Amino acid sequence: MLLSDILMLMLCGGISGFLAGLLGIGGGMILVPFMILVFGHLGFNPEVIVHMAIATGMATILFTTSSAIWAHHKHGSVDWKLVVALSPGMIFGGLVGGSELFEALKTSWLSLFFAIFIVYSSIQMLLNKKPKPGRELPGPLGLFGFGTFAGALASLVGAGGAFITVPFMLWCNVKPHNAMASSSGLGFPIAAAATLGYMYGSWGNPNLPAGSLGFVYLPAVACIVAVSIFTAPIGAKMARKLNVGQLKRVFGVMLLFLAAFMLNESRKAFGF
């Protein structure tokens, strides 16, 4: 990689780490468009660039969330009983989604699906609506079923799952601060399962460049993680001081620009 590529990835790593700590998101989705640009600049096969960008972004969540989890845990914000209860389903869903569904999607459809997901996430951020508490948490079977769905969906878009786990927890009467912190804890099992699924499902793919482990491009992971593990705790600390609602709206606008980029990538892949 050229120095410009390394610096872009490190800058993105710093931003994604900060947002992971601040908003409870995995940060992987904002990395994807920039990694597509870097991987295209490096001359990677167009058929695997989007898959590699999503998988590599998810792999970085392993490290980013670890740092954010520790920061939230020190303040007693993570509901570990809930994290343990939801993790089995999320691991199962992440493995199945990452290994079976992910590679089956062609670049054009994967780009379109990712763009739609970003639009949905941006609307959530802009409106900043919290679902009204309507019920208590379901039993073990219900938690496993929800976890499986959330893990599979997260694996397809390279996200830590906060976009769906936080609204679910709020709906089930979990306190907002605990829900956001616990979503960081859930990001790790989702990322671990999905990353293993990506590697297994794409093992031996002839289109992958040197330095990749399945769809995960290790040099990019190293560049991003080298910065994100330091900025995630800063974001977690700032979450207790800043107006997170206003920040979410700013982030939502940024996501719309990223969605436009991914829609254009999908258009090119479809040949329009």
mmCIF file of C-alpha atoms in Angstrom:
data_model
loop_
_atom_site.group_PDB
_atom_site.id
_atom_site.type_symbol
_atom_site.label_atom_id
_atom_site.label_comp_id
_atom_site.label_asym_id
_atom_site.label_seq_id
_atom_site.Cartn_x
_atom_site.Cartn_y
_atom_site.Cartn_z
ATOM 1 C CA MET A 1 0.000 0.000 0.000
ATOM 2 C CA LEU A 2 1.078 3.560 -0.674
ATOM 3 C CA LEU A 3 1.459 6.057 2.157
ATOM 4 C CA SER A 4 -1.725 7.855 1.047
ATOM 5 C CA ASP A 5 -3.702 4.590 1.373
ATOM 6 C CA ILE A 6 -2.258 3.918 4.820
ATOM 7 C CA LEU A 7 -3.027 7.439 6.029
ATOM 8 C CA MET A 8 -6.619 7.269 4.757
ATOM 9 C CA LEU A 9 -7.192 3.966 6.538
ATOM 10 C CA MET A 10 -5.660 5.269 9.757
ATOM 11 C CA LEU A 11 -7.809 8.406 9.620
ATOM 12 C CA CYS A 12 -10.923 6.305 9.063
ATOM 13 C CA GLY A 13 -9.847 4.049 11.916
ATOM 14 C CA GLY A 14 -9.605 7.010 14.257
ATOM 15 C CA ILE A 15 -13.065 8.266 13.288
ATOM 16 C CA SER A 16 -14.724 4.832 13.450
ATOM 17 C CA GLY A 17 -13.192 4.115 16.852
ATOM 18 C CA PHE A 18 -14.418 7.426 18.257
ATOM 19 C CA LEU A 19 -17.941 6.849 16.923
ATOM 20 C CA ALA A 20 -17.956 3.294 18.263
ATOM 21 C CA GLY A 21 -17.328 4.584 21.761
ATOM 22 C CA LEU A 22 -19.568 7.634 21.428
ATOM 23 C CA LEU A 23 -22.676 6.187 19.778
ATOM 24 C CA GLY A 24 -22.356 2.479 20.558
ATOM 25 C CA ILE A 25 -22.011 1.538 16.874
ATOM 26 C CA GLY A 26 -19.397 -0.834 15.515
ATOM 27 C CA GLY A 27 -17.970 1.750 13.151
ATOM 28 C CA GLY A 28 -17.500 -0.772 10.347
ATOM 29 C CA MET A 29 -20.113 0.685 8.039
ATOM 30 C CA ILE A 30 -18.412 4.074 7.701
ATOM 31 C CA LEU A 31 -15.176 2.310 6.758
ATOM 32 C CA VAL A 32 -16.647 0.414 3.814
ATOM 33 C CA PRO A 33 -16.872 3.217 1.189
ATOM 34 C CA PHE A 34 -13.338 4.384 1.963
ATOM 35 C CA MET A 35 -11.923 0.865 1.786
ATOM 36 C CA ILE A 36 -13.646 0.386 -1.570
ATOM 37 C CA LEU A 37 -11.700 3.417 -2.825
ATOM 38 C CA VAL A 38 -8.423 2.125 -1.360
ATOM 39 C CA PHE A 39 -8.910 -1.417 -2.652
ATOM 40 C CA GLY A 40 -9.814 -0.082 -6.085
ATOM 41 C CA HIS A 41 -6.659 2.041 -6.050
ATOM 42 C CA LEU A 42 -4.660 -1.088 -5.174
ATOM 43 C CA GLY A 43 -6.080 -2.873 -8.222
ATOM 44 C CA PHE A 44 -8.067 -5.584 -6.445
ATOM 45 C CA ASN A 45 -10.528 -7.659 -8.479
ATOM 46 C CA PRO A 46 -13.820 -5.694 -8.731
ATOM 47 C CA GLU A 47 -15.789 -8.884 -8.054
ATOM 48 C CA VAL A 48 -14.499 -9.076 -4.475
ATOM 49 C CA ILE A 49 -13.826 -5.441 -3.507
ATOM 50 C CA VAL A 50 -17.182 -4.801 -1.820
ATOM 51 C CA HIS A 51 -17.110 -8.168 -0.045
ATOM 52 C CA MET A 52 -13.574 -7.478 1.166
ATOM 53 C CA ALA A 53 -14.451 -3.962 2.344
ATOM 54 C CA ILE A 54 -17.408 -5.186 4.409
ATOM 55 C CA ALA A 55 -15.534 -8.192 5.824
ATOM 56 C CA THR A 56 -12.443 -6.149 6.668
ATOM 57 C CA GLY A 57 -14.577 -3.479 8.332
ATOM 58 C CA MET A 58 -16.272 -6.139 10.455
ATOM 59 C CA ALA A 59 -12.910 -7.600 11.465
ATOM 60 C CA THR A 60 -11.815 -4.227 12.846
ATOM 61 C CA ILE A 61 -14.905 -4.186 15.095
ATOM 62 C CA LEU A 62 -13.318 -7.033 17.068
ATOM 63 C CA PHE A 63 -10.657 -4.643 18.297
ATOM 64 C CA THR A 64 -12.667 -1.424 18.370
ATOM 65 C CA THR A 65 -15.474 -2.884 20.464
ATOM 66 C CA SER A 66 -12.991 -4.511 22.848
ATOM 67 C CA SER A 67 -11.634 -1.088 23.661
ATOM 68 C CA ALA A 68 -15.101 0.487 23.893
ATOM 69 C CA ILE A 69 -16.442 -2.380 26.040
ATOM 70 C CA TRP A 70 -13.708 -1.903 28.616
ATOM 71 C CA ALA A 71 -14.398 1.824 28.789
ATOM 72 C CA HIS A 72 -18.141 1.233 29.322
ATOM 73 C CA HIS A 73 -17.511 -1.634 31.754
ATOM 74 C CA LYS A 74 -15.408 0.586 34.024
ATOM 75 C CA HIS A 75 -18.478 2.796 34.447
ATOM 76 C CA GLY A 76 -20.748 -0.195 35.137
ATOM 77 C CA SER A 77 -22.906 0.507 32.074
ATOM 78 C CA VAL A 78 -22.860 -2.927 30.395
ATOM 79 C CA ASP A 79 -25.662 -5.368 31.280
ATOM 80 C CA TRP A 80 -23.579 -8.537 31.096
ATOM 81 C CA LYS A 81 -26.499 -10.865 31.817
ATOM 82 C CA LEU A 82 -28.267 -9.520 28.743
ATOM 83 C CA VAL A 83 -25.096 -9.714 26.635
ATOM 84 C CA VAL A 84 -24.607 -13.373 27.624
ATOM 85 C CA ALA A 85 -28.274 -14.163 26.938
ATOM 86 C CA LEU A 86 -28.242 -12.663 23.425
ATOM 87 C CA SER A 87 -24.764 -13.816 22.352
ATOM 88 C CA PRO A 88 -25.527 -17.475 21.400
ATOM 89 C CA GLY A 89 -28.118 -16.483 18.816
ATOM 90 C CA MET A 90 -25.938 -13.698 17.477
ATOM 91 C CA ILE A 91 -22.967 -16.023 17.113
ATOM 92 C CA PHE A 92 -25.084 -18.555 15.241
ATOM 93 C CA GLY A 93 -26.612 -15.901 12.993
ATOM 94 C CA GLY A 94 -23.238 -14.285 12.341
ATOM 95 C CA LEU A 95 -21.653 -17.597 11.354
ATOM 96 C CA VAL A 96 -24.465 -18.557 8.993
ATOM 97 C CA GLY A 97 -24.770 -15.080 7.497
ATOM 98 C CA GLY A 98 -21.028 -14.618 7.079
ATOM 99 C CA SER A 99 -20.301 -18.032 5.596
ATOM 100 C CA GLU A 100 -23.418 -18.920 3.595
ATOM 101 C CA LEU A 101 -25.367 -15.791 2.711
ATOM 102 C CA PHE A 102 -22.575 -13.240 2.325
ATOM 103 C CA GLU A 103 -20.601 -14.849 -0.516
ATOM 104 C CA ALA A 104 -23.805 -15.883 -2.288
ATOM 105 C CA LEU A 105 -24.733 -12.220 -2.856
ATOM 106 C CA LYS A 106 -23.258 -10.715 -6.009
ATOM 107 C CA THR A 107 -21.405 -7.397 -5.739
ATOM 108 C CA SER A 108 -24.278 -5.457 -7.309
ATOM 109 C CA TRP A 109 -26.893 -6.757 -4.865
ATOM 110 C CA LEU A 110 -24.567 -6.545 -1.874
ATOM 111 C CA SER A 111 -23.787 -2.897 -2.672
ATOM 112 C CA LEU A 112 -27.492 -2.128 -3.033
ATOM 113 C CA PHE A 113 -28.372 -3.917 0.206
ATOM 114 C CA PHE A 114 -25.607 -2.068 2.031
ATOM 115 C CA ALA A 115 -26.787 1.294 0.655
ATOM 116 C CA ILE A 116 -30.361 0.622 1.779
ATOM 117 C CA PHE A 117 -29.073 -0.290 5.220
ATOM 118 C CA ILE A 118 -27.128 2.989 5.445
ATOM 119 C CA VAL A 119 -30.218 4.978 4.449
ATOM 120 C CA TYR A 120 -32.211 3.204 7.164
ATOM 121 C CA SER A 121 -29.475 3.903 9.716
ATOM 122 C CA SER A 122 -29.252 7.562 8.707
ATOM 123 C CA ILE A 123 -33.011 8.014 9.129
ATOM 124 C CA GLN A 124 -32.748 6.500 12.595
ATOM 125 C CA MET A 125 -29.949 8.924 13.443
ATOM 126 C CA LEU A 126 -31.726 11.980 12.022
ATOM 127 C CA LEU A 127 -35.044 11.312 13.733
ATOM 128 C CA ASN A 128 -33.367 10.075 16.942
ATOM 129 C CA LYS A 129 -36.621 8.423 17.911
ATOM 130 C CA LYS A 130 -36.584 5.974 20.776
ATOM 131 C CA PRO A 131 -39.218 3.242 20.775
ATOM 132 C CA LYS A 132 -41.594 3.404 23.682
ATOM 133 C CA PRO A 133 -41.000 0.652 26.236
ATOM 134 C CA GLY A 134 -43.687 -1.888 25.447
ATOM 135 C CA ARG A 135 -42.721 -5.098 27.159
ATOM 136 C CA GLU A 136 -40.159 -7.033 29.162
ATOM 137 C CA LEU A 137 -37.330 -9.052 27.654
ATOM 138 C CA PRO A 138 -38.483 -12.367 26.120
ATOM 139 C CA GLY A 139 -37.394 -15.774 27.359
ATOM 140 C CA PRO A 140 -34.322 -17.739 26.230
ATOM 141 C CA LEU A 141 -35.941 -18.972 22.991
ATOM 142 C CA GLY A 142 -37.112 -15.488 22.052
ATOM 143 C CA LEU A 143 -33.689 -13.996 22.776
ATOM 144 C CA PHE A 144 -32.005 -16.711 20.695
ATOM 145 C CA GLY A 145 -34.373 -16.091 17.781
ATOM 146 C CA PHE A 146 -33.844 -12.347 17.867
ATOM 147 C CA GLY A 147 -30.078 -12.820 18.259
ATOM 148 C CA THR A 148 -29.956 -15.109 15.214
ATOM 149 C CA PHE A 149 -31.823 -12.593 13.080
ATOM 150 C CA ALA A 150 -29.665 -9.679 14.293
ATOM 151 C CA GLY A 151 -26.412 -11.602 13.818
ATOM 152 C CA ALA A 152 -27.261 -12.694 10.264
ATOM 153 C CA LEU A 153 -28.374 -9.206 9.245
ATOM 154 C CA ALA A 154 -25.313 -7.576 10.800
ATOM 155 C CA SER A 155 -22.982 -9.998 8.996
ATOM 156 C CA LEU A 156 -24.390 -8.948 5.615
ATOM 157 C CA VAL A 157 -23.657 -5.251 6.164
ATOM 158 C CA GLY A 158 -20.503 -5.472 8.281
ATOM 159 C CA ALA A 159 -22.091 -3.722 11.279
ATOM 160 C CA GLY A 160 -21.837 -4.457 14.978
ATOM 161 C CA GLY A 161 -25.609 -4.790 15.292
ATOM 162 C CA ALA A 162 -26.356 -1.701 17.401
ATOM 163 C CA PHE A 163 -28.775 -0.457 14.708
ATOM 164 C CA ILE A 164 -31.142 -3.265 15.693
ATOM 165 C CA THR A 165 -30.107 -4.323 19.208
ATOM 166 C CA VAL A 166 -30.432 -0.851 20.770
ATOM 167 C CA PRO A 167 -34.060 -0.286 19.604
ATOM 168 C CA PHE A 168 -34.912 -3.826 20.713
ATOM 169 C CA MET A 169 -33.454 -3.300 24.182
ATOM 170 C CA LEU A 170 -35.165 0.075 24.571
ATOM 171 C CA TRP A 171 -38.471 -1.498 23.557
ATOM 172 C CA CYS A 172 -37.908 -4.118 26.267
ATOM 173 C CA ASN A 173 -37.478 -1.490 28.999
ATOM 174 C CA VAL A 174 -33.672 -1.533 29.156
ATOM 175 C CA LYS A 175 -32.381 1.892 30.212
ATOM 176 C CA PRO A 176 -31.024 3.911 27.236
ATOM 177 C CA HIS A 177 -27.492 4.266 28.609
ATOM 178 C CA ASN A 178 -27.296 0.549 29.419
ATOM 179 C CA ALA A 179 -28.713 -0.349 26.009
ATOM 180 C CA MET A 180 -26.057 1.679 24.186
ATOM 181 C CA ALA A 181 -23.221 0.305 26.329
ATOM 182 C CA SER A 182 -24.501 -3.281 26.078
ATOM 183 C CA SER A 183 -24.665 -2.968 22.284
ATOM 184 C CA SER A 184 -20.887 -2.543 22.362
ATOM 185 C CA GLY A 185 -20.631 -5.775 24.327
ATOM 186 C CA LEU A 186 -22.777 -7.546 21.741
ATOM 187 C CA GLY A 187 -20.658 -6.184 18.902
ATOM 188 C CA PHE A 188 -17.784 -8.483 19.802
ATOM 189 C CA PRO A 189 -19.550 -11.875 19.434
ATOM 190 C CA ILE A 190 -21.237 -10.700 16.230
ATOM 191 C CA ALA A 191 -17.927 -9.514 14.772
ATOM 192 C CA ALA A 192 -16.077 -12.677 15.828
ATOM 193 C CA ALA A 193 -18.692 -15.031 14.364
ATOM 194 C CA ALA A 194 -19.158 -13.077 11.135
ATOM 195 C CA THR A 195 -15.408 -12.703 10.582
ATOM 196 C CA LEU A 196 -14.910 -16.450 10.962
ATOM 197 C CA GLY A 197 -17.805 -16.964 8.568
ATOM 198 C CA TYR A 198 -16.256 -14.608 6.001
ATOM 199 C CA MET A 199 -12.948 -16.457 6.181
ATOM 200 C CA TYR A 200 -14.497 -19.913 5.943
ATOM 201 C CA GLY A 201 -16.941 -19.037 3.171
ATOM 202 C CA SER A 202 -14.303 -17.437 0.918
ATOM 203 C CA TRP A 203 -11.363 -19.708 1.645
ATOM 204 C CA GLY A 204 -9.438 -20.507 -1.524
ATOM 205 C CA ASN A 205 -11.150 -17.838 -3.639
ATOM 206 C CA PRO A 206 -8.719 -17.236 -6.552
ATOM 207 C CA ASN A 207 -9.708 -13.561 -6.866
ATOM 208 C CA LEU A 208 -8.338 -12.596 -3.447
ATOM 209 C CA PRO A 209 -5.056 -10.613 -3.229
ATOM 210 C CA ALA A 210 -1.980 -11.486 -1.203
ATOM 211 C CA GLY A 211 -2.268 -10.480 2.419
ATOM 212 C CA SER A 212 -5.907 -11.495 2.731
ATOM 213 C CA LEU A 213 -7.367 -14.174 4.990
ATOM 214 C CA GLY A 214 -10.498 -15.012 3.094
ATOM 215 C CA PHE A 215 -12.318 -11.745 2.446
ATOM 216 C CA VAL A 216 -10.449 -10.027 5.305
ATOM 217 C CA TYR A 217 -7.511 -7.897 4.133
ATOM 218 C CA LEU A 218 -5.063 -7.994 7.038
ATOM 219 C CA PRO A 219 -2.899 -4.926 6.193
ATOM 220 C CA ALA A 220 -6.020 -2.722 6.216
ATOM 221 C CA VAL A 221 -7.133 -4.200 9.545
ATOM 222 C CA ALA A 222 -3.732 -3.374 11.036
ATOM 223 C CA CYS A 223 -3.820 0.254 9.818
ATOM 224 C CA ILE A 224 -7.334 0.868 11.121
ATOM 225 C CA VAL A 225 -6.934 -0.883 14.467
ATOM 226 C CA ALA A 226 -3.647 0.878 15.208
ATOM 227 C CA VAL A 227 -5.676 4.078 15.697
ATOM 228 C CA SER A 228 -9.217 2.973 16.558
ATOM 229 C CA ILE A 229 -8.279 1.205 19.801
ATOM 230 C CA PHE A 230 -7.093 4.556 21.152
ATOM 231 C CA THR A 231 -10.012 6.695 19.966
ATOM 232 C CA ALA A 232 -12.800 4.318 21.104
ATOM 233 C CA PRO A 233 -12.241 5.015 24.834
ATOM 234 C CA ILE A 234 -12.213 8.750 24.079
ATOM 235 C CA GLY A 235 -15.604 8.424 22.406
ATOM 236 C CA ALA A 236 -17.001 6.424 25.334
ATOM 237 C CA LYS A 237 -15.826 9.121 27.742
ATOM 238 C CA MET A 238 -17.268 11.925 25.623
ATOM 239 C CA ALA A 239 -20.634 10.135 25.438
ATOM 240 C CA ARG A 240 -21.253 11.213 29.021
ATOM 241 C CA LYS A 241 -20.516 14.860 28.285
ATOM 242 C CA LEU A 242 -21.832 15.669 24.805
ATOM 243 C CA ASN A 243 -25.340 15.992 23.382
ATOM 244 C CA VAL A 244 -25.411 12.618 21.641
ATOM 245 C CA GLY A 245 -28.783 13.395 20.024
ATOM 246 C CA GLN A 246 -27.331 16.303 18.032
ATOM 247 C CA LEU A 247 -24.250 14.274 17.119
ATOM 248 C CA LYS A 248 -26.449 11.489 15.795
ATOM 249 C CA ARG A 249 -28.144 13.940 13.438
ATOM 250 C CA VAL A 250 -24.803 15.139 12.089
ATOM 251 C CA PHE A 251 -23.707 11.535 11.659
ATOM 252 C CA GLY A 252 -27.010 10.760 9.933
ATOM 253 C CA VAL A 253 -26.343 13.418 7.283
ATOM 254 C CA MET A 254 -22.867 11.975 6.695
ATOM 255 C CA LEU A 255 -24.394 8.520 6.252
ATOM 256 C CA LEU A 256 -26.622 9.820 3.466
ATOM 257 C CA PHE A 257 -23.536 10.848 1.482
ATOM 258 C CA LEU A 258 -22.035 7.392 2.062
ATOM 259 C CA ALA A 259 -25.304 5.820 0.921
ATOM 260 C CA ALA A 260 -25.170 7.842 -2.312
ATOM 261 C CA PHE A 261 -21.648 6.530 -2.919
ATOM 262 C CA MET A 262 -22.743 2.915 -2.375
ATOM 263 C CA LEU A 263 -25.775 3.356 -4.640
ATOM 264 C CA ASN A 264 -23.420 4.545 -7.368
ATOM 265 C CA GLU A 265 -21.216 1.477 -6.784
ATOM 266 C CA SER A 266 -24.290 -0.716 -7.108
ATOM 267 C CA ARG A 267 -25.285 1.078 -10.327
ATOM 268 C CA LYS A 268 -21.865 0.445 -11.834
ATOM 269 C CA ALA A 269 -21.944 -3.215 -10.792
ATOM 270 C CA PHE A 270 -25.360 -3.659 -12.419
ATOM 271 C CA GLY A 271 -23.956 -2.002 -15.571
ATOM 272 C CA PHE A 272 -26.398 0.928 -15.696
#
